[in-house]
Short mmCIF file of C-alpha atoms in Angstrom, two decimals:
data_model
loop_
_atom_site.label_atom_id
_atom_site.label_comp_id
_atom_site.label_asym_id
_atom_site.label_seq_id
_atom_site.Cartn_x
_atom_site.Cartn_y
_atom_site.Cartn_z
CA MET A 1 0.00 0.00 0.00
CA TYR A 2 2.69 2.51 1.02
CA LEU A 3 5.85 0.88 -0.33
CA ASP A 4 6.36 3.10 -3.40
CA PHE A 5 5.51 6.22 -1.45
CA PHE A 6 8.22 5.56 1.14
CA GLU A 7 10.62 4.07 -1.44
CA LEU A 8 10.62 0.66 0.20
CA ARG A 9 11.17 -2.72 -1.43
CA GLN A 10 9.26 -4.58 1.29
CA LYS A 11 7.29 -3.92 4.45
CA PRO A 12 9.79 -2.99 7.18
CA PHE A 13 7.74 -3.86 10.24
CA THR A 14 6.53 -7.40 9.71
CA ILE A 15 6.43 -9.84 12.64
CA LYS A 16 8.55 -12.43 10.84
CA THR A 17 11.28 -14.14 12.87
CA GLU A 18 13.82 -14.45 10.05
CA ALA A 19 17.43 -14.34 11.21
CA SER A 20 18.34 -11.75 8.56
CA ILE A 21 16.23 -9.04 10.21
CA LEU A 22 17.71 -9.37 13.70
CA TYR A 23 18.87 -6.06 15.15
CA MET A 24 22.03 -6.77 17.14
CA SER A 25 21.69 -4.38 20.05
CA PRO A 26 24.33 -4.72 22.80
CA GLN A 27 22.22 -7.14 24.81
CA TYR A 28 21.37 -9.26 21.77
CA THR A 29 25.06 -9.37 20.93
CA THR A 30 25.70 -10.59 24.47
CA ALA A 31 22.95 -13.21 24.28
CA PHE A 32 24.23 -14.46 20.93
CA ALA A 33 27.78 -14.74 22.28
CA LEU A 34 26.51 -16.68 25.30
CA LEU A 35 24.62 -19.09 23.05
CA GLN A 36 27.77 -19.71 21.05
CA TYR A 37 29.80 -20.17 24.23
CA GLY A 38 27.37 -22.75 25.57
CA ILE A 39 27.48 -24.74 22.34
CA GLU A 40 31.25 -24.64 22.00
CA ASN A 41 31.75 -25.85 25.56
CA CYS A 42 28.85 -28.33 25.44
CA ASP A 43 28.59 -28.03 29.19
CA GLY A 44 25.15 -28.13 30.79
CA PHE A 45 22.09 -26.27 29.58
CA THR A 46 21.69 -22.84 28.02
CA VAL A 47 18.53 -20.95 29.00
CA ILE A 48 17.30 -17.74 27.36
CA THR A 49 14.20 -16.03 28.75
CA GLY A 50 12.37 -12.84 27.85
CA GLU A 51 8.95 -11.26 27.56
CA VAL A 52 6.62 -12.04 24.68
CA GLY A 53 7.78 -10.28 21.52
CA CYS A 54 11.34 -9.57 22.70
CA GLY A 55 12.93 -11.44 19.79
CA LYS A 56 13.92 -14.75 21.40
CA THR A 57 12.86 -16.83 18.39
CA THR A 58 14.58 -14.48 15.94
CA LEU A 59 17.76 -14.74 18.00
CA CYS A 60 17.45 -18.52 17.99
CA ASN A 61 16.99 -18.58 14.20
CA ALA A 62 20.10 -16.40 13.81
CA LEU A 63 22.06 -18.93 15.85
CA ILE A 64 20.83 -21.84 13.71
CA ARG A 65 21.86 -19.99 10.57
CA GLU A 66 25.38 -19.59 11.93
CA LEU A 67 25.85 -23.25 12.90
CA ASN A 68 27.72 -25.44 10.45
CA ALA A 69 25.53 -28.37 9.41
CA SER A 70 28.63 -30.53 8.96
CA GLU A 71 29.57 -30.03 12.62
CA TYR A 72 26.16 -30.04 14.32
CA ALA A 73 22.99 -32.10 14.13
CA ILE A 74 20.42 -29.39 14.83
CA ILE A 75 17.12 -30.39 16.42
CA SER A 76 14.89 -27.31 16.61
CA LEU A 77 11.44 -27.67 18.19
CA PRO A 78 9.36 -24.47 17.79
CA ILE A 79 6.43 -26.18 19.53
CA PRO A 80 7.40 -27.75 22.88
CA PRO A 81 6.60 -31.46 23.32
CA GLN A 82 3.99 -32.23 25.96
CA ASN A 83 5.23 -35.63 27.06
CA GLU A 84 8.22 -37.95 26.90
CA TYR A 85 7.04 -39.81 23.80
CA GLN A 86 6.46 -36.57 21.83
CA LEU A 87 9.93 -35.34 22.76
CA LEU A 88 11.73 -38.54 21.77
CA ASN A 89 9.66 -38.89 18.60
CA ALA A 90 10.48 -35.30 17.56
CA VAL A 91 14.19 -35.92 18.13
CA CYS A 92 14.01 -39.09 16.02
CA ILE A 93 12.30 -37.27 13.15
CA HIS A 94 15.01 -34.58 13.08
CA ILE A 95 17.96 -36.98 13.14
CA GLY A 96 16.49 -39.56 10.79
CA ILE A 97 15.60 -42.45 13.09
CA ALA A 98 12.73 -44.70 12.00
CA ILE A 99 10.39 -45.74 14.80
CA LYS A 100 8.35 -48.90 14.70
CA SER A 101 4.70 -48.80 15.68
CA ARG A 102 4.19 -49.29 19.42
CA GLU A 103 7.92 -49.19 20.06
CA SER A 104 8.72 -48.67 23.73
CA VAL A 105 10.11 -45.42 25.07
CA GLU A 106 13.18 -47.30 26.25
CA GLY A 107 13.76 -48.67 22.75
CA ILE A 108 13.43 -45.20 21.21
CA ARG A 109 15.82 -43.73 23.76
CA SER A 110 18.40 -46.44 23.02
CA LYS A 111 18.23 -45.66 19.29
CA ILE A 112 18.78 -41.96 20.01
CA VAL A 113 21.82 -42.71 22.17
CA GLU A 114 23.27 -44.95 19.45
CA LYS A 115 22.64 -42.30 16.79
CA PHE A 116 24.27 -39.53 18.84
CA ARG A 117 27.34 -41.68 19.44
CA MET A 118 27.60 -42.52 15.76
CA GLU A 119 27.25 -38.84 14.82
CA ARG A 120 30.01 -37.92 17.28
CA SER A 121 32.33 -40.54 15.78
CA GLN A 122 31.83 -38.66 12.50
CA GLY A 123 32.69 -35.32 14.08
CA LYS A 124 29.16 -34.02 14.75
CA ARG A 125 27.45 -33.04 17.99
CA ALA A 126 23.73 -32.66 18.58
CA ILE A 127 22.07 -29.36 19.49
CA LEU A 128 18.51 -29.52 20.84
CA ILE A 129 16.68 -26.18 20.85
CA ILE A 130 13.22 -26.01 22.42
CA ASP A 131 11.21 -22.80 22.01
CA GLU A 132 8.31 -21.81 24.28
CA ALA A 133 9.79 -24.14 26.89
CA GLN A 134 7.71 -22.54 29.65
CA ASN A 135 4.79 -24.63 28.37
CA MET A 136 6.51 -27.96 29.01
CA GLU A 137 5.36 -30.22 31.84
CA PHE A 138 7.78 -30.98 34.66
CA ASP A 139 8.00 -34.64 33.64
CA THR A 140 8.95 -33.67 30.08
CA LEU A 141 11.61 -31.28 31.34
CA GLU A 142 12.99 -34.15 33.40
CA THR A 143 13.18 -36.25 30.22
CA VAL A 144 15.13 -33.41 28.60
CA ARG A 145 17.56 -33.50 31.52
CA LEU A 146 18.05 -37.23 31.08
CA LEU A 147 18.85 -36.69 27.40
CA SER A 148 21.64 -34.36 28.47
CA ASN A 149 23.31 -37.30 30.23
CA ILE A 150 24.24 -38.98 26.93
CA GLU A 151 28.03 -39.26 26.78
CA ARG A 152 30.83 -40.88 24.79
CA ASP A 153 34.22 -41.31 26.48
CA GLY A 154 33.20 -38.75 29.10
CA GLU A 155 32.14 -36.16 26.50
CA LYS A 156 28.60 -34.80 26.38
CA LEU A 157 27.03 -35.57 23.01
CA ILE A 158 24.17 -33.08 23.10
CA HIS A 159 23.81 -29.46 24.17
CA ILE A 160 20.31 -28.32 25.09
CA ILE A 161 18.98 -24.77 24.72
CA LEU A 162 15.69 -23.81 26.35
CA ILE A 163 13.98 -20.64 25.10
CA GLY A 164 11.00 -19.30 26.97
CA GLN A 165 9.02 -16.54 28.62
CA PRO A 166 9.73 -15.41 32.21
CA GLU A 167 7.48 -18.23 33.47
CA LEU A 168 10.24 -20.65 32.46
CA LYS A 169 12.55 -19.06 35.00
CA GLN A 170 9.91 -19.51 37.70
CA LYS A 171 9.34 -23.12 36.66
CA LEU A 172 13.03 -23.95 36.85
CA ARG A 173 13.15 -22.59 40.40
CA LYS A 174 10.76 -25.29 41.62
CA ARG A 175 12.27 -27.84 43.97
CA CYS A 176 11.43 -30.71 41.59
CA MET A 177 13.58 -29.01 38.93
CA ARG A 178 16.67 -28.55 41.08
CA GLN A 179 18.68 -31.23 39.22
CA LEU A 180 18.07 -29.51 35.89
CA SER A 181 18.66 -26.02 37.36
CA GLN A 182 22.04 -27.08 38.72
CA ARG A 183 23.10 -27.96 35.18
CA ILE A 184 22.34 -24.56 33.69
CA SER A 185 25.75 -23.23 32.68
CA VAL A 186 24.55 -20.26 30.60
CA TYR A 187 21.55 -18.07 31.39
CA HIS A 188 20.47 -14.75 29.89
CA ASP A 189 17.27 -12.76 30.35
CA LEU A 190 16.47 -10.59 27.32
CA LYS A 191 15.24 -7.16 28.36
CA PRO A 192 13.16 -4.75 26.25
CA LEU A 193 15.05 -2.18 24.18
CA ASN A 194 15.93 1.16 25.72
CA PHE A 195 15.05 4.44 23.99
CA VAL A 196 18.27 4.68 21.95
CA ASP A 197 18.03 1.07 20.82
CA THR A 198 14.36 1.55 19.96
CA LYS A 199 15.30 4.36 17.57
CA ASN A 200 18.14 2.32 16.12
CA TYR A 201 15.88 -0.71 15.77
CA ILE A 202 13.33 1.29 13.76
CA ARG A 203 16.03 2.73 11.53
CA HIS A 204 17.55 -0.74 11.09
CA ARG A 205 14.26 -2.22 9.91
CA ILE A 206 13.68 0.66 7.48
CA SER A 207 17.21 0.33 6.12
CA LEU A 208 16.66 -3.38 5.45
CA ALA A 209 13.34 -2.67 3.75
CA LYS A 210 14.82 0.00 1.48
CA GLY A 211 17.74 -2.09 0.30
CA GLU A 212 20.99 -0.74 -1.11
CA ASN A 213 19.50 0.25 -4.46
CA GLY A 214 16.61 2.33 -3.19
CA SER A 215 15.95 5.33 -5.42
CA ARG A 216 13.46 8.18 -5.38
CA LYS A 217 10.38 7.58 -7.49
CA LYS A 218 7.31 9.55 -8.45
CA PHE A 219 6.54 10.54 -4.86
CA GLN A 220 9.69 12.66 -4.37
CA ILE A 221 8.84 15.44 -1.94
CA ARG A 222 11.96 16.55 0.01
CA HIS A 223 15.61 15.71 0.48
CA GLU A 224 15.49 14.20 3.98
CA PRO A 225 15.47 10.48 4.79
CA ILE A 226 12.27 8.75 3.78
CA PRO A 227 10.39 7.80 5.90
CA ASN A 228 11.57 10.14 8.63
CA PHE A 229 10.36 9.79 12.23
CA SER A 230 10.23 12.88 14.43
CA PHE A 231 11.76 12.82 17.93
CA PHE A 232 8.31 12.93 19.51
CA ALA A 233 7.13 10.04 17.33
CA PHE A 234 10.13 7.98 18.43
CA HIS A 235 9.49 8.82 22.07
CA LYS A 236 5.78 7.93 21.88
CA ILE A 237 6.57 4.62 20.17
CA TYR A 238 9.08 3.81 22.91
CA THR A 239 6.79 4.65 25.82
CA ALA A 240 3.80 2.85 24.27
CA SER A 241 5.74 -0.28 23.33
CA LYS A 242 7.95 -0.36 26.43
CA GLY A 243 10.76 -1.31 24.06
CA ILE A 244 9.28 -4.65 22.97
CA PRO A 245 10.16 -5.21 19.28
CA ARG A 246 6.91 -6.94 18.28
CA ILE A 247 4.84 -4.05 19.64
CA ILE A 248 7.20 -1.53 18.02
CA ASN A 249 6.59 -3.25 14.68
CA ASN A 250 2.83 -3.06 15.08
CA ILE A 251 2.84 0.63 16.01
CA CYS A 252 5.29 1.64 13.26
CA ASP A 253 3.40 -0.21 10.54
CA LYS A 254 0.16 1.58 11.39
CA ALA A 255 1.96 4.92 11.82
CA LEU A 256 3.34 4.60 8.26
CA ILE A 257 -0.18 4.01 7.00
CA ALA A 258 -1.40 7.12 8.85
CA ALA A 259 1.39 9.24 7.36
CA PHE A 260 0.76 7.83 3.88
CA ILE A 261 -2.91 8.79 4.09
CA ASP A 262 -1.79 12.39 4.82
CA TYR A 263 0.71 12.21 1.92
CA SER A 264 3.54 12.87 4.35
CA THR A 265 6.94 11.18 4.40
CA LYS A 266 7.51 12.38 7.97
CA ILE A 267 5.99 10.28 10.72
CA ARG A 268 4.85 12.64 13.46
CA LEU A 269 3.41 12.25 16.92
CA ARG A 270 -0.12 12.49 15.54
CA ASP A 271 0.53 9.50 13.24
CA VAL A 272 1.71 7.39 16.17
CA LYS A 273 -1.35 8.42 18.19
CA ARG A 274 -3.60 7.33 15.30
CA ALA A 275 -1.76 4.03 15.18
CA LEU A 276 -2.24 3.49 18.90
CA LYS A 277 -5.93 4.34 18.62
CA ASP A 278 -6.33 1.65 15.94
CA ILE A 279 -4.41 -0.88 18.03
CA ASN A 280 -6.41 -0.12 21.17
CA GLN A 281 -9.65 -0.79 19.31
CA LEU A 282 -8.68 -4.44 18.83
#
């Protein structure tokens, strides 16, 4: 609708979780480095928590993109398993293990152990990434812990990364989870963006959407960056979103529409207020 007007190749504020759109703020850079550290050391669990819409899944996808498929067998579960059988079955599907009908859990687990050991003999280690892990039952989390026990000559054969909302942190503090909690070697809690990072995030998304070959078209109006957010627009977006990227995306997308309707390439406070009014009606 507004792409040509703002000289954009694609919508800048989608809610996609593609790794290529990740804005590496200082804390995301830290979280990414910690994820890499946990994998390289293969010691214990890595746990990343954060509020809804903070970019945990996008960060996870960026990590997967960086991992070398010849060195790692990546098992990524965007939907958390609800029981032991679902977990083991999902692992088998990802690493190419055929399961017979009515095969016992013990038999499936033995096949997984054998597969991991074979992969390690070929120079590969397994990485299990579970998103939305706060929704897993305690028994299933215990099964995940038991998977982490798989070794070959004293070397751990799988590193497990749990991604979840703040409720995951509370769940792991329960007494019944103390064995798993004691094995967490890397933990990071993603916080919302501050005001400076919110501005930089918005500019980053616009820059990606414009591309390197963006050129002025029939809607040329002035010689300032297009689209251009005013200071007060930035500030209102920050206070309304509390620095959460998914909410920032929603506000900015509707603010661009409001500015487009007024035939303005500058996004002002009034455009953000219109966007918030539309959002609040939902």
